[in-house]
Each structure stands twice: as structure tokens, then as C-alpha cells.
Amino acid sequence: MKIGTDQYNTFDTMTMDCWNDRVYYEGKEFPAGQFAAEILNFAGVIHDPLLERITVLTALVDDLSTDEKNKRHDIAAQLKPLLHDTVSWLYTCPPFCYCEEQRAYEALEHALSEERLDRDYEEEEAHLPHLALSFCEPILRILVAIYNFCLFIRAFEKKYLRRAKRRNADAFAKAAHECFDEDDSFLILLEQMPFGGVEEFFSYPRVITGFKYFQDENNEEKWKTAQRVICKRAIDFYVFDLMNGLHHGHAPSQCQGCGRYFLTINGHIPKYCDGIAPQDSRYTCRQYGAMMHQKEQNKQHPVYRLFNTRTDTIRKHHWRGKISDELRQEALCLAGNYRDKALMNNDYAADGYARDMELEHIYAEAEKRLK
């Protein structure tokens, strides 16, 4: 049996199988820490729209459980489209983006149907919409878990992980200890979290653990043992994935190009991710960053410094009407040729390049070409 294929995953039960530095969810393989790094891109800043969504939904769910029967249909009519949008949003977030969607929408329609609300009102002495509440509660908890986890771990990444001189399991263990065990400012942040008592952050997640046995993909005669981890709360799922990733030397990092968070799985100090660069869609952030770094280095190169000085002067002469447009174009072309020759030939760069880049020489040669 393939690892991770017989899991039970819903909004209130999340399962992952762990083997070495990999985790398996819904039959798919990920590096440890992938979910914790990806979810940081979905929330975690003050005045985030997610916080407003949580507030609005919580108020409507409270009204649904307390108002009179004749008002519940109207409240459910307001709540249903908001919940539908919320469920759709959750299915863009890890790990739920790897799950089957249709069952959740069917359960939503049934739980908030007028028939079901009326039946709960008649059957329950407390007149509570039992099914509607049991559907809404785990969704609200997930929203709070995402918000609180992102708020806290973004601060952890910025203050500790980003400053780490080494990016390995030992360095991450020290960073986690200093942050979660000793840093009073993080305890204050925990206390100030919106709805912090609903999905409280613990550096030791509450999980159910066991073992799962699976066949080696390359040799069906061989069997292996994986650790199965079951979480009843989303906050514990993300925290466990984060800590498991740190244990294996994997950690989230923020891209200096696009600002998104990504997972690093080696000891290199990361700067850029492999996503599309927002500055230029032809490049990844890593490629664009390398290109900008090279350009910055080029500015300091003696050959480029002289080239930039001369070409700036040529353009100014053209703008002031001292030279024609044809002469400008030919002079710039010549300067570029001299620059390339100097970059390829060290002897020329040391001796003849400065002489050829004199304006009088460039203009004289350009005029010869034009004639």
C-alpha cells in the first residue's frame, strides 16, 4: 500500500505520515515543514481580511444559536454564502487544497437548510441548530488557527530564523528555544492574539501518534514503518509540521524579491524563491535577484564605470544638440564594442581601452563609419 493513501482528512481531523525528512498527505509527498511555510502566505498581519472574516462569521453563528426560530432562516440565508466563500478559500490553503471539495459543499447545504434547522429546533430541548454548529465550529477554528499561527511564526522567522548564521537542525533548535521558551515579547504577543484562547499556540503540539506500514516503491518485497500523526486542531497540525521541519533542518524564509514565504531544505542562507518575479514575469525571483546583483557588481567594475560615464556624456551631447542622432547611435555602438573587447581582453583593458573611450576618438571613428 502506498504511504499516505488511507488517511482520514476533514476540517476537524488532519493526518500526516512522516518518514525520514518527508511527510505524506493524501498520498502526496512533501518535505517536512512545507505546510507550515506555505500557510504563512495566507494571513498573519494586523488588520488582515481574514480577521474581519472571522469576526463576521462568529457573530452570525452566535446569532444562529441564540435567536428565535423565526429569525434563524434569515440568519442562515446570510451565513450560507459567506460560509461557501470561506470553504472555497480554505480549499486554496494547505493542506486542504489537496483534499476533495465536493463533500464539504454538500454538508454545508444540508446543515443550513431550512428543513434541517427546523428539525433541530423541534428535537433539541435547547433548540440549538446542532448540525449547523458542528459544521461551522471547525471552520471557524481553522480560520483562527491560520491567523494566529501566521502572526506568531512570521515574527519568529523575522527575529530568529532570518538572523541565523547557520541554517541547520542545531541552529533551528537553538532559535526555537530562545523564542518559545525565553523570549518574553513572544509571550506578550501570544496573550494579545485575537481569539487566542480559541486556538492557542503551543510549541509542543497536541497530537495522536501511531505507526503506518507501507511497501517500498522500488521493491514491493520490502516494507517500511512510518510515523502516523493525527491532529484534531489545525493549529497543532501546522505547529507539528513546523517543528518536524526544523528538526530536519528545514525552515520557512521570506523571499526578498516577492515577499512570499518558502521552505529552505539546505544550509544555504536564502534570499529568493523560485516563484515568478513580480518585477519581470520572464524570470524567477532567484534569476531576477541574481541578475540585479550582477548589474550592481557591474556598476563597480572599472570597464563599466568608464563605459557608463562616456555613454551618459554622449546622450547629453545629443540632447543639447551638439551631435546628430545618427552620430549618437554610432558612438554608442562603438562604445559598446570597446566595452565588450575590454571585458574579453585584459591587455586591451589595461592599455588601449581608456584611449579608445576618449570622446574625441569615439566621435572621430563614428564619423568615419557614417561616411
mmCIF file of C-alpha atoms in Angstrom:
data_model
loop_
_atom_site.group_PDB
_atom_site.id
_atom_site.type_symbol
_atom_site.label_atom_id
_atom_site.label_comp_id
_atom_site.label_asym_id
_atom_site.label_seq_id
_atom_site.Cartn_x
_atom_site.Cartn_y
_atom_site.Cartn_z
ATOM 1 C CA MET A 1 0.000 0.000 0.000
ATOM 2 C CA LYS A 2 1.309 3.449 -0.922
ATOM 3 C CA ILE A 3 2.103 5.691 2.019
ATOM 4 C CA GLY A 4 -0.447 8.386 2.833
ATOM 5 C CA THR A 5 -3.297 6.925 0.757
ATOM 6 C CA ASP A 6 -5.610 5.640 3.500
ATOM 7 C CA GLN A 7 -5.827 8.775 5.634
ATOM 8 C CA TYR A 8 -8.980 10.340 7.053
ATOM 9 C CA ASN A 9 -8.827 14.094 6.493
ATOM 10 C CA THR A 10 -11.628 16.570 7.189
ATOM 11 C CA PHE A 11 -11.917 20.049 8.660
ATOM 12 C CA ASP A 12 -11.634 18.594 12.174
ATOM 13 C CA THR A 13 -9.161 15.748 11.566
ATOM 14 C CA MET A 14 -5.817 16.141 9.798
ATOM 15 C CA THR A 15 -3.462 13.216 9.242
ATOM 16 C CA MET A 16 0.112 13.063 8.009
ATOM 17 C CA ASP A 17 2.557 10.191 7.702
ATOM 18 C CA CYS A 18 6.205 11.014 8.447
ATOM 19 C CA TRP A 19 9.185 9.109 7.139
ATOM 20 C CA ASN A 20 12.729 10.487 7.340
ATOM 21 C CA ASP A 21 12.557 14.177 6.290
ATOM 22 C CA ARG A 22 9.403 13.718 4.213
ATOM 23 C CA VAL A 23 5.706 13.884 5.070
ATOM 24 C CA TYR A 24 2.796 12.372 3.175
ATOM 25 C CA TYR A 25 -0.694 13.805 2.968
ATOM 26 C CA GLU A 26 -3.490 12.446 0.769
ATOM 27 C CA GLY A 27 -0.963 10.244 -0.997
ATOM 28 C CA LYS A 28 1.293 13.172 -1.931
ATOM 29 C CA GLU A 29 4.882 13.645 -0.770
ATOM 30 C CA PHE A 30 6.219 16.884 0.726
ATOM 31 C CA PRO A 31 9.408 17.954 2.516
ATOM 32 C CA ALA A 32 8.876 18.276 6.257
ATOM 33 C CA GLY A 33 7.823 21.843 7.053
ATOM 34 C CA GLN A 34 6.215 22.527 3.665
ATOM 35 C CA PHE A 35 2.700 23.156 5.032
ATOM 36 C CA ALA A 36 3.979 25.444 7.805
ATOM 37 C CA ALA A 37 5.965 27.530 5.312
ATOM 38 C CA GLU A 38 3.186 27.752 2.697
ATOM 39 C CA ILE A 39 0.440 28.787 5.100
ATOM 40 C CA LEU A 40 2.429 31.897 6.093
ATOM 41 C CA ASN A 41 1.408 33.408 2.744
ATOM 42 C CA PHE A 42 -2.292 33.360 3.633
ATOM 43 C CA ALA A 43 -2.602 35.539 6.755
ATOM 44 C CA GLY A 44 -0.841 36.924 9.772
ATOM 45 C CA VAL A 45 -0.729 40.718 9.634
ATOM 46 C CA ILE A 46 -2.731 43.152 11.715
ATOM 47 C CA HIS A 47 -5.993 44.188 10.009
ATOM 48 C CA ASP A 48 -5.765 41.166 7.726
ATOM 49 C CA PRO A 49 -9.067 40.498 5.862
ATOM 50 C CA LEU A 50 -9.098 37.051 7.476
ATOM 51 C CA LEU A 51 -9.581 38.649 10.897
ATOM 52 C CA GLU A 52 -12.622 40.522 9.603
ATOM 53 C CA ARG A 53 -13.992 37.289 8.129
ATOM 54 C CA ILE A 54 -13.607 35.546 11.486
ATOM 55 C CA THR A 55 -15.387 38.370 13.316
ATOM 56 C CA VAL A 56 -18.349 38.468 10.904
ATOM 57 C CA LEU A 57 -18.821 34.693 10.812
ATOM 58 C CA THR A 58 -18.532 34.350 14.593
ATOM 59 C CA ALA A 59 -21.256 36.956 15.143
ATOM 60 C CA LEU A 60 -23.623 35.260 12.689
ATOM 61 C CA VAL A 61 -23.031 31.799 14.158
ATOM 62 C CA ASP A 62 -23.710 33.185 17.645
ATOM 63 C CA ASP A 63 -26.946 34.736 16.388
ATOM 64 C CA LEU A 64 -27.946 31.456 14.772
ATOM 65 C CA SER A 65 -27.632 29.624 18.096
ATOM 66 C CA THR A 66 -29.430 32.229 20.238
ATOM 67 C CA ASP A 67 -32.140 33.912 18.170
ATOM 68 C CA GLU A 68 -35.719 32.738 17.910
ATOM 69 C CA LYS A 69 -36.810 30.112 15.417
ATOM 70 C CA ASN A 70 -38.477 32.547 13.021
ATOM 71 C CA LYS A 71 -35.211 34.511 12.640
ATOM 72 C CA ARG A 72 -32.941 31.553 12.062
ATOM 73 C CA HIS A 73 -33.865 31.139 8.422
ATOM 74 C CA ASP A 74 -32.893 34.742 7.702
ATOM 75 C CA ILE A 75 -29.613 34.375 9.608
ATOM 76 C CA ALA A 76 -28.848 31.117 7.789
ATOM 77 C CA ALA A 77 -29.544 32.861 4.475
ATOM 78 C CA GLN A 78 -26.890 35.482 5.356
ATOM 79 C CA LEU A 79 -24.467 32.912 6.694
ATOM 80 C CA LYS A 80 -24.616 30.394 3.845
ATOM 81 C CA PRO A 81 -22.922 32.452 1.063
ATOM 82 C CA LEU A 82 -20.257 33.691 3.496
ATOM 83 C CA LEU A 83 -19.523 30.130 4.587
ATOM 84 C CA HIS A 84 -19.431 28.992 0.969
ATOM 85 C CA ASP A 85 -16.830 31.649 0.176
ATOM 86 C CA THR A 86 -14.877 30.672 3.293
ATOM 87 C CA VAL A 87 -14.855 26.983 2.391
ATOM 88 C CA SER A 88 -13.707 27.888 -1.138
ATOM 89 C CA TRP A 89 -10.898 29.976 0.353
ATOM 90 C CA LEU A 90 -9.842 27.168 2.697
ATOM 91 C CA TYR A 91 -9.517 24.848 -0.279
ATOM 92 C CA THR A 92 -6.795 27.141 -1.593
ATOM 93 C CA CYS A 93 -4.821 26.778 1.666
ATOM 94 C CA PRO A 94 -2.501 23.913 2.585
ATOM 95 C CA PRO A 95 -3.232 21.176 3.491
ATOM 96 C CA PHE A 96 -6.895 21.450 2.496
ATOM 97 C CA CYS A 97 -6.029 22.312 -1.100
ATOM 98 C CA TYR A 98 -5.053 18.648 -1.524
ATOM 99 C CA CYS A 99 -8.448 17.319 -0.332
ATOM 100 C CA GLU A 100 -11.727 16.536 -2.045
ATOM 101 C CA GLU A 101 -14.006 19.620 -2.037
ATOM 102 C CA GLN A 102 -17.448 18.447 -3.048
ATOM 103 C CA ARG A 103 -18.415 16.728 0.218
ATOM 104 C CA ALA A 104 -17.904 19.927 2.218
ATOM 105 C CA TYR A 105 -20.248 21.935 -0.013
ATOM 106 C CA GLU A 106 -22.911 19.219 0.235
ATOM 107 C CA ALA A 107 -22.564 19.157 4.029
ATOM 108 C CA LEU A 108 -22.857 22.965 4.124
ATOM 109 C CA GLU A 109 -26.096 22.975 2.127
ATOM 110 C CA HIS A 110 -27.615 20.264 4.306
ATOM 111 C CA ALA A 111 -26.541 21.751 7.664
ATOM 112 C CA LEU A 112 -28.013 25.201 6.881
ATOM 113 C CA SER A 113 -31.129 24.062 5.052
ATOM 114 C CA GLU A 114 -34.461 25.275 6.466
ATOM 115 C CA GLU A 115 -35.643 21.690 6.901
ATOM 116 C CA ARG A 116 -32.637 20.710 8.997
ATOM 117 C CA LEU A 117 -32.756 23.900 11.119
ATOM 118 C CA ASP A 118 -36.442 23.299 11.862
ATOM 119 C CA ARG A 119 -35.804 19.672 12.791
ATOM 120 C CA ASP A 120 -33.034 20.638 15.235
ATOM 121 C CA TYR A 121 -35.302 23.241 16.778
ATOM 122 C CA GLU A 122 -38.024 20.656 17.360
ATOM 123 C CA GLU A 123 -35.789 17.789 18.512
ATOM 124 C CA GLU A 124 -33.350 19.678 20.767
ATOM 125 C CA GLU A 125 -34.630 20.852 24.127
ATOM 126 C CA ALA A 126 -32.166 23.729 23.992
ATOM 127 C CA HIS A 127 -33.375 24.497 20.445
ATOM 128 C CA LEU A 128 -29.825 24.569 19.119
ATOM 129 C CA PRO A 129 -29.065 24.102 15.419
ATOM 130 C CA HIS A 130 -26.817 21.178 16.264
ATOM 131 C CA LEU A 131 -25.727 20.194 12.758
ATOM 132 C CA ALA A 132 -25.128 23.784 11.645
ATOM 133 C CA LEU A 133 -22.978 24.486 14.693
ATOM 134 C CA SER A 134 -20.998 21.258 14.298
ATOM 135 C CA PHE A 135 -20.242 22.276 10.699
ATOM 136 C CA CYS A 136 -19.327 25.897 11.486
ATOM 137 C CA GLU A 137 -17.179 25.340 14.575
ATOM 138 C CA PRO A 138 -14.217 23.516 12.935
ATOM 139 C CA ILE A 139 -14.186 26.042 10.080
ATOM 140 C CA LEU A 140 -14.008 28.969 12.496
ATOM 141 C CA ARG A 141 -11.288 27.190 14.447
ATOM 142 C CA ILE A 142 -9.230 26.677 11.279
ATOM 143 C CA LEU A 143 -9.516 30.362 10.394
ATOM 144 C CA VAL A 144 -8.334 31.387 13.847
ATOM 145 C CA ALA A 145 -5.554 28.772 13.744
ATOM 146 C CA ILE A 146 -4.254 30.093 10.410
ATOM 147 C CA TYR A 147 -4.354 33.688 11.601
ATOM 148 C CA ASN A 148 -2.657 33.040 14.949
ATOM 149 C CA PHE A 149 -0.043 30.653 13.561
ATOM 150 C CA CYS A 150 0.929 33.052 10.791
ATOM 151 C CA LEU A 151 1.047 36.051 13.106
ATOM 152 C CA PHE A 152 3.353 34.261 15.526
ATOM 153 C CA ILE A 153 5.619 32.382 13.104
ATOM 154 C CA ARG A 154 6.140 35.394 10.838
ATOM 155 C CA ALA A 155 7.562 37.163 13.885
ATOM 156 C CA PHE A 156 9.651 34.083 14.744
ATOM 157 C CA GLU A 157 11.059 33.926 11.202
ATOM 158 C CA LYS A 158 11.908 37.618 11.149
ATOM 159 C CA LYS A 159 13.536 37.825 14.566
ATOM 160 C CA TYR A 160 15.270 34.444 14.799
ATOM 161 C CA LEU A 161 15.351 32.303 11.645
ATOM 162 C CA ARG A 162 16.296 35.144 9.308
ATOM 163 C CA ARG A 163 19.239 36.131 11.516
ATOM 164 C CA ALA A 164 20.609 32.607 11.889
ATOM 165 C CA LYS A 165 24.210 32.443 10.659
ATOM 166 C CA ARG A 166 23.767 28.735 10.028
ATOM 167 C CA ARG A 167 20.635 27.042 8.776
ATOM 168 C CA ASN A 168 20.705 23.532 10.157
ATOM 169 C CA ALA A 169 18.821 21.499 12.753
ATOM 170 C CA ASP A 170 21.071 22.599 15.620
ATOM 171 C CA ALA A 171 20.750 26.301 14.808
ATOM 172 C CA PHE A 172 16.975 25.987 14.439
ATOM 173 C CA ALA A 173 16.683 24.150 17.752
ATOM 174 C CA LYS A 174 18.516 26.989 19.475
ATOM 175 C CA ALA A 175 16.312 29.582 17.741
ATOM 176 C CA ALA A 176 13.130 27.763 18.773
ATOM 177 C CA HIS A 177 14.301 27.504 22.385
ATOM 178 C CA GLU A 178 15.248 31.181 22.591
ATOM 179 C CA CYS A 179 11.941 32.236 21.048
ATOM 180 C CA PHE A 180 9.373 29.890 22.561
ATOM 181 C CA ASP A 181 10.992 29.308 25.971
ATOM 182 C CA GLU A 182 12.832 32.502 26.835
ATOM 183 C CA ASP A 183 11.559 35.498 24.839
ATOM 184 C CA ASP A 184 9.030 37.415 26.955
ATOM 185 C CA SER A 185 7.993 39.566 23.996
ATOM 186 C CA PHE A 186 6.621 36.467 22.302
ATOM 187 C CA LEU A 187 4.641 35.569 25.404
ATOM 188 C CA ILE A 188 3.103 39.046 25.249
ATOM 189 C CA LEU A 189 2.298 38.502 21.565
ATOM 190 C CA LEU A 190 0.573 35.246 22.474
ATOM 191 C CA GLU A 191 -1.535 36.993 25.086
ATOM 192 C CA GLN A 192 -2.548 39.728 22.639
ATOM 193 C CA MET A 193 -3.608 37.388 19.827
ATOM 194 C CA PRO A 194 -7.213 37.854 18.677
ATOM 195 C CA PHE A 195 -9.229 34.807 19.723
ATOM 196 C CA GLY A 196 -6.023 33.448 21.240
ATOM 197 C CA GLY A 197 -7.946 31.287 23.671
ATOM 198 C CA VAL A 198 -9.739 29.520 20.813
ATOM 199 C CA GLU A 199 -6.677 28.177 19.011
ATOM 200 C CA GLU A 200 -3.763 28.711 21.376
ATOM 201 C CA PHE A 201 -0.204 28.284 20.136
ATOM 202 C CA PHE A 202 1.823 25.559 21.860
ATOM 203 C CA SER A 203 5.378 24.708 20.840
ATOM 204 C CA TYR A 204 4.538 21.139 21.893
ATOM 205 C CA PRO A 205 1.510 20.310 19.701
ATOM 206 C CA ARG A 206 -1.260 18.040 20.935
ATOM 207 C CA VAL A 207 -1.239 15.082 18.544
ATOM 208 C CA ILE A 208 -2.209 11.420 18.371
ATOM 209 C CA THR A 209 0.681 9.290 17.148
ATOM 210 C CA GLY A 210 0.924 5.761 15.832
ATOM 211 C CA PHE A 211 2.589 3.859 13.025
ATOM 212 C CA LYS A 212 1.774 3.009 9.436
ATOM 213 C CA TYR A 213 3.373 0.288 7.348
ATOM 214 C CA PHE A 214 3.957 0.644 3.634
ATOM 215 C CA GLN A 215 5.727 -1.043 0.761
ATOM 216 C CA ASP A 216 8.926 0.284 -0.771
ATOM 217 C CA GLU A 217 8.013 1.837 -4.132
ATOM 218 C CA ASN A 218 11.168 0.390 -5.706
ATOM 219 C CA ASN A 219 10.857 -3.061 -4.192
ATOM 220 C CA GLU A 220 7.428 -4.430 -3.194
ATOM 221 C CA GLU A 221 9.085 -7.177 -1.168
ATOM 222 C CA LYS A 222 10.380 -4.582 1.287
ATOM 223 C CA TRP A 223 8.182 -2.928 3.914
ATOM 224 C CA LYS A 224 8.869 0.197 5.935
ATOM 225 C CA THR A 225 7.423 1.882 9.005
ATOM 226 C CA ALA A 226 6.247 5.496 9.028
ATOM 227 C CA GLN A 227 5.012 7.557 11.966
ATOM 228 C CA ARG A 228 1.362 8.493 11.636
ATOM 229 C CA VAL A 229 0.363 11.783 13.249
ATOM 230 C CA ILE A 230 -3.294 12.741 13.708
ATOM 231 C CA CYS A 231 -4.283 16.281 14.700
ATOM 232 C CA LYS A 232 -7.750 17.333 15.813
ATOM 233 C CA ARG A 233 -6.831 21.030 15.593
ATOM 234 C CA ALA A 234 -5.332 22.884 12.651
ATOM 235 C CA ILE A 235 -3.007 24.863 14.933
ATOM 236 C CA ASP A 236 -1.417 21.591 16.107
ATOM 237 C CA PHE A 237 -1.065 20.381 12.522
ATOM 238 C CA TYR A 238 0.875 23.485 11.490
ATOM 239 C CA VAL A 239 2.988 23.583 14.650
ATOM 240 C CA PHE A 240 3.933 19.916 14.332
ATOM 241 C CA ASP A 241 4.892 20.381 10.683
ATOM 242 C CA LEU A 242 6.976 23.431 11.589
ATOM 243 C CA MET A 243 8.811 21.650 14.417
ATOM 244 C CA ASN A 244 9.283 18.484 12.375
ATOM 245 C CA GLY A 245 10.755 20.615 9.599
ATOM 246 C CA LEU A 246 13.139 22.410 11.980
ATOM 247 C CA HIS A 247 14.172 19.006 13.347
ATOM 248 C CA HIS A 248 15.299 18.031 9.835
ATOM 249 C CA GLY A 249 16.958 21.352 9.012
ATOM 250 C CA HIS A 250 14.024 22.749 7.030
ATOM 251 C CA ALA A 251 12.723 26.231 7.806
ATOM 252 C CA PRO A 252 10.469 28.933 6.339
ATOM 253 C CA SER A 253 12.094 32.010 4.840
ATOM 254 C CA GLN A 254 10.715 35.180 3.246
ATOM 255 C CA CYS A 255 11.740 35.927 -0.330
ATOM 256 C CA GLN A 256 13.450 39.309 -0.708
ATOM 257 C CA GLY A 257 12.021 39.584 -4.211
ATOM 258 C CA CYS A 258 8.283 38.884 -3.984
ATOM 259 C CA GLY A 259 7.810 38.788 -0.194
ATOM 260 C CA ARG A 260 6.300 35.290 -0.206
ATOM 261 C CA TYR A 261 7.418 32.636 2.268
ATOM 262 C CA PHE A 262 9.061 29.442 1.060
ATOM 263 C CA LEU A 263 10.755 26.413 2.582
ATOM 264 C CA THR A 264 14.541 26.007 2.642
ATOM 265 C CA ILE A 265 15.878 22.476 2.946
ATOM 266 C CA ASN A 266 19.639 23.032 2.880
ATOM 267 C CA GLY A 267 22.194 25.051 4.814
ATOM 268 C CA HIS A 268 22.418 27.947 2.366
ATOM 269 C CA ILE A 269 21.324 31.400 3.507
ATOM 270 C CA PRO A 270 18.234 32.009 1.346
ATOM 271 C CA LYS A 271 17.296 35.254 -0.351
ATOM 272 C CA TYR A 272 14.967 34.381 -3.187
ATOM 273 C CA CYS A 273 12.351 31.759 -4.025
ATOM 274 C CA ASP A 274 11.763 30.002 -7.351
ATOM 275 C CA GLY A 275 8.406 31.688 -7.982
ATOM 276 C CA ILE A 276 7.705 34.163 -10.760
ATOM 277 C CA ALA A 277 9.336 37.531 -10.094
ATOM 278 C CA PRO A 278 6.701 40.299 -9.774
ATOM 279 C CA GLN A 279 9.175 42.754 -11.314
ATOM 280 C CA ASP A 280 9.537 40.727 -14.534
ATOM 281 C CA SER A 281 7.456 37.619 -15.317
ATOM 282 C CA ARG A 282 10.169 36.276 -17.623
ATOM 283 C CA TYR A 283 12.316 35.412 -14.600
ATOM 284 C CA THR A 284 12.004 33.648 -11.281
ATOM 285 C CA CYS A 285 12.781 35.651 -8.154
ATOM 286 C CA ARG A 286 16.076 33.774 -7.893
ATOM 287 C CA GLN A 287 17.023 34.604 -11.502
ATOM 288 C CA TYR A 288 15.906 38.211 -11.203
ATOM 289 C CA GLY A 289 17.806 38.660 -7.939
ATOM 290 C CA ALA A 290 20.976 37.191 -9.455
ATOM 291 C CA MET A 291 20.624 39.480 -12.459
ATOM 292 C CA MET A 292 20.187 42.568 -10.284
ATOM 293 C CA HIS A 293 23.161 41.509 -8.160
ATOM 294 C CA GLN A 294 25.289 41.154 -11.284
ATOM 295 C CA LYS A 295 24.198 44.581 -12.505
ATOM 296 C CA GLU A 296 25.123 46.073 -9.151
ATOM 297 C CA GLN A 297 28.537 44.450 -9.365
ATOM 298 C CA ASN A 298 28.930 45.688 -12.941
ATOM 299 C CA LYS A 299 28.437 49.270 -11.791
ATOM 300 C CA GLN A 300 31.592 48.978 -9.714
ATOM 301 C CA HIS A 301 33.667 47.351 -12.468
ATOM 302 C CA PRO A 302 36.267 49.803 -13.945
ATOM 303 C CA VAL A 303 35.307 48.864 -17.507
ATOM 304 C CA TYR A 304 31.615 49.539 -16.836
ATOM 305 C CA ARG A 305 32.294 52.722 -14.901
ATOM 306 C CA LEU A 306 34.142 54.268 -17.866
ATOM 307 C CA PHE A 307 31.542 52.957 -20.303
ATOM 308 C CA ASN A 308 28.644 54.468 -18.298
ATOM 309 C CA THR A 309 30.443 57.812 -17.988
ATOM 310 C CA ARG A 310 31.097 58.068 -21.731
ATOM 311 C CA THR A 311 27.650 56.941 -22.845
ATOM 312 C CA ASP A 312 25.964 59.361 -20.428
ATOM 313 C CA THR A 313 28.019 62.195 -21.936
ATOM 314 C CA ILE A 314 27.153 61.110 -25.499
ATOM 315 C CA ARG A 315 23.443 61.176 -24.663
ATOM 316 C CA LYS A 316 23.752 64.626 -23.052
ATOM 317 C CA HIS A 317 25.538 65.976 -26.150
ATOM 318 C CA HIS A 318 22.706 64.676 -28.318
ATOM 319 C CA TRP A 319 20.039 66.137 -26.034
ATOM 320 C CA ARG A 320 21.776 69.546 -26.157
ATOM 321 C CA GLY A 321 22.001 69.416 -29.943
ATOM 322 C CA LYS A 322 25.781 69.131 -30.140
ATOM 323 C CA ILE A 323 25.682 65.883 -32.167
ATOM 324 C CA SER A 324 23.157 64.361 -34.580
ATOM 325 C CA ASP A 325 21.019 61.346 -33.806
ATOM 326 C CA GLU A 326 22.950 59.259 -36.339
ATOM 327 C CA LEU A 327 26.249 60.153 -34.690
ATOM 328 C CA ARG A 328 24.777 59.369 -31.259
ATOM 329 C CA GLN A 329 23.704 55.895 -32.331
ATOM 330 C CA GLU A 330 27.052 55.105 -33.970
ATOM 331 C CA ALA A 331 29.028 56.465 -30.997
ATOM 332 C CA LEU A 332 27.014 54.340 -28.530
ATOM 333 C CA CYS A 333 27.561 51.282 -30.710
ATOM 334 C CA LEU A 334 31.305 51.900 -30.782
ATOM 335 C CA ALA A 335 31.460 52.404 -27.007
ATOM 336 C CA GLY A 336 29.663 49.092 -26.547
ATOM 337 C CA ASN A 337 32.152 47.338 -28.821
ATOM 338 C CA TYR A 338 35.109 48.786 -26.876
ATOM 339 C CA ARG A 339 33.496 47.715 -23.586
ATOM 340 C CA ASP A 340 32.978 44.122 -24.761
ATOM 341 C CA LYS A 341 36.528 43.947 -26.089
ATOM 342 C CA ALA A 342 37.894 45.187 -22.751
ATOM 343 C CA LEU A 343 35.879 42.574 -20.850
ATOM 344 C CA MET A 344 37.305 39.811 -23.056
ATOM 345 C CA ASN A 345 40.908 41.088 -23.298
ATOM 346 C CA ASN A 346 42.760 42.073 -20.138
ATOM 347 C CA ASP A 347 45.726 43.565 -22.040
ATOM 348 C CA TYR A 348 43.430 45.840 -24.027
ATOM 349 C CA ALA A 349 41.528 46.786 -20.849
ATOM 350 C CA ALA A 350 44.781 47.821 -19.175
ATOM 351 C CA ASP A 351 46.260 49.727 -22.108
ATOM 352 C CA GLY A 352 44.078 50.676 -25.071
ATOM 353 C CA TYR A 353 40.537 50.820 -23.606
ATOM 354 C CA ALA A 354 40.818 54.221 -21.894
ATOM 355 C CA ARG A 355 42.400 55.750 -25.025
ATOM 356 C CA ASP A 356 39.698 54.436 -27.353
ATOM 357 C CA MET A 357 36.963 55.629 -24.982
ATOM 358 C CA GLU A 358 38.049 59.264 -25.230
ATOM 359 C CA LEU A 359 35.146 61.242 -26.674
ATOM 360 C CA GLU A 360 37.250 62.751 -29.450
ATOM 361 C CA HIS A 361 38.305 59.282 -30.578
ATOM 362 C CA ILE A 362 34.777 57.854 -30.394
ATOM 363 C CA TYR A 363 33.283 60.745 -32.382
ATOM 364 C CA ALA A 364 36.078 60.601 -34.972
ATOM 365 C CA GLU A 365 35.666 56.878 -35.523
ATOM 366 C CA ALA A 366 31.864 57.193 -35.584
ATOM 367 C CA GLU A 367 32.040 59.902 -38.267
ATOM 368 C CA LYS A 368 34.351 57.707 -40.356
ATOM 369 C CA ARG A 369 31.796 54.904 -40.181
ATOM 370 C CA LEU A 370 28.960 57.224 -41.192
ATOM 371 C CA LYS A 371 30.914 58.419 -44.254
#
